[in-house]
């Protein structure tokens, strides 16, 4: 079974030379890994440096955000052809830190449609900010999925992945990650929502990843007991040894 481990470097590291070193460490550490697709999403300015490092490696490049147009008067935006010129093949869309800056469901939907049409593989990020006993987070996740995927066609589902990242579990220690029981329940729920949108047979192969304080010590259980297809890793992806241990742990899952 294909698994995924995606590094979300966020706005790190500070310099191109550090990015190159970190990428080299990751590349070296995952050379023998056959069962895991490893993707690194650096800040846009580092793509030029890292694209040169892709040769002879199975590590893929992705970006953390994208515009919804190819060219034009969109100050500060970056388009699909621009990042594809540097061999980026994945894009994170709707990360909670972007939503925090004002990105709403409608903009997320436009970006998803555009990125898919551009031939990129989309990692759609969803996740509730808090959990209350009334279970309102289920409706919240359903809404995020339904609006973001409004323009999605069945034939394009092969280019979609969902990253479920409960915001309250992001950027903490392994002990603060979601319990695998709660994660398993949410993965089933996400599959149910997708099935209702597209039909069961079509969504069986849409990978569902987890993100939120995923570390080497909890990586395997978040996949096996959590029922996920892999992980989206933030802070632990900034230390190549820790990140490659996560990849190895996910690769060892049968
Ligand atoms: P974290 O970040 O691994 O540091 O919790 C995950 C993310 O925000 O994608």
Tab-separated table of C-alpha atoms and ligand atoms in Angstrom, residues 8 10 92 95-97 125 165 169-172 211-215 232-237, ligand 1:
chain	number	residue	atom	x	y	z
A	8	UNK	CA	5.613	21.264	5.589
A	10	UNK	CA	6.268	26.543	6.788
A	92	UNK	CA	-0.953	22.132	0.116
A	95	UNK	CA	-3.693	24.944	5.572
A	96	UNK	CA	-5.099	26.240	8.853
A	97	UNK	CA	-2.362	28.862	9.063
A	125	UNK	CA	-6.049	20.566	4.493
A	165	UNK	CA	-5.085	18.515	10.821
A	169	UNK	CA	-2.985	19.548	17.927
A	170	UNK	CA	-0.583	21.480	15.669
A	171	UNK	CA	2.892	22.540	16.768
A	172	UNK	CA	3.043	20.634	20.043
A	211	UNK	CA	-1.061	16.281	10.687
A	212	UNK	CA	-0.613	17.750	14.141
A	213	UNK	CA	2.441	16.981	16.274
A	214	UNK	CA	3.380	13.882	14.291
A	215	UNK	CA	6.828	12.744	15.448
A	232	UNK	CA	1.828	15.830	7.086
A	233	UNK	CA	4.705	16.912	9.290
A	234	UNK	CA	5.522	20.453	10.390
A	235	UNK	CA	8.127	21.101	13.073
A	236	UNK	CA	9.585	17.583	13.007
A	237	UNK	CA	10.356	18.042	9.300
B	1	LIG	P1	3.267	20.190	13.313
B	1	LIG	O1	2.624	20.949	12.064
B	1	LIG	O2	3.796	18.870	12.827
B	1	LIG	O3	4.375	21.102	13.776
B	1	LIG	O4	2.198	20.018	14.341
B	1	LIG	C1	1.801	20.278	11.156
B	1	LIG	C2	1.235	21.240	10.146
B	1	LIG	O5	0.845	22.370	10.528
B	1	LIG	O6	1.157	20.912	8.943
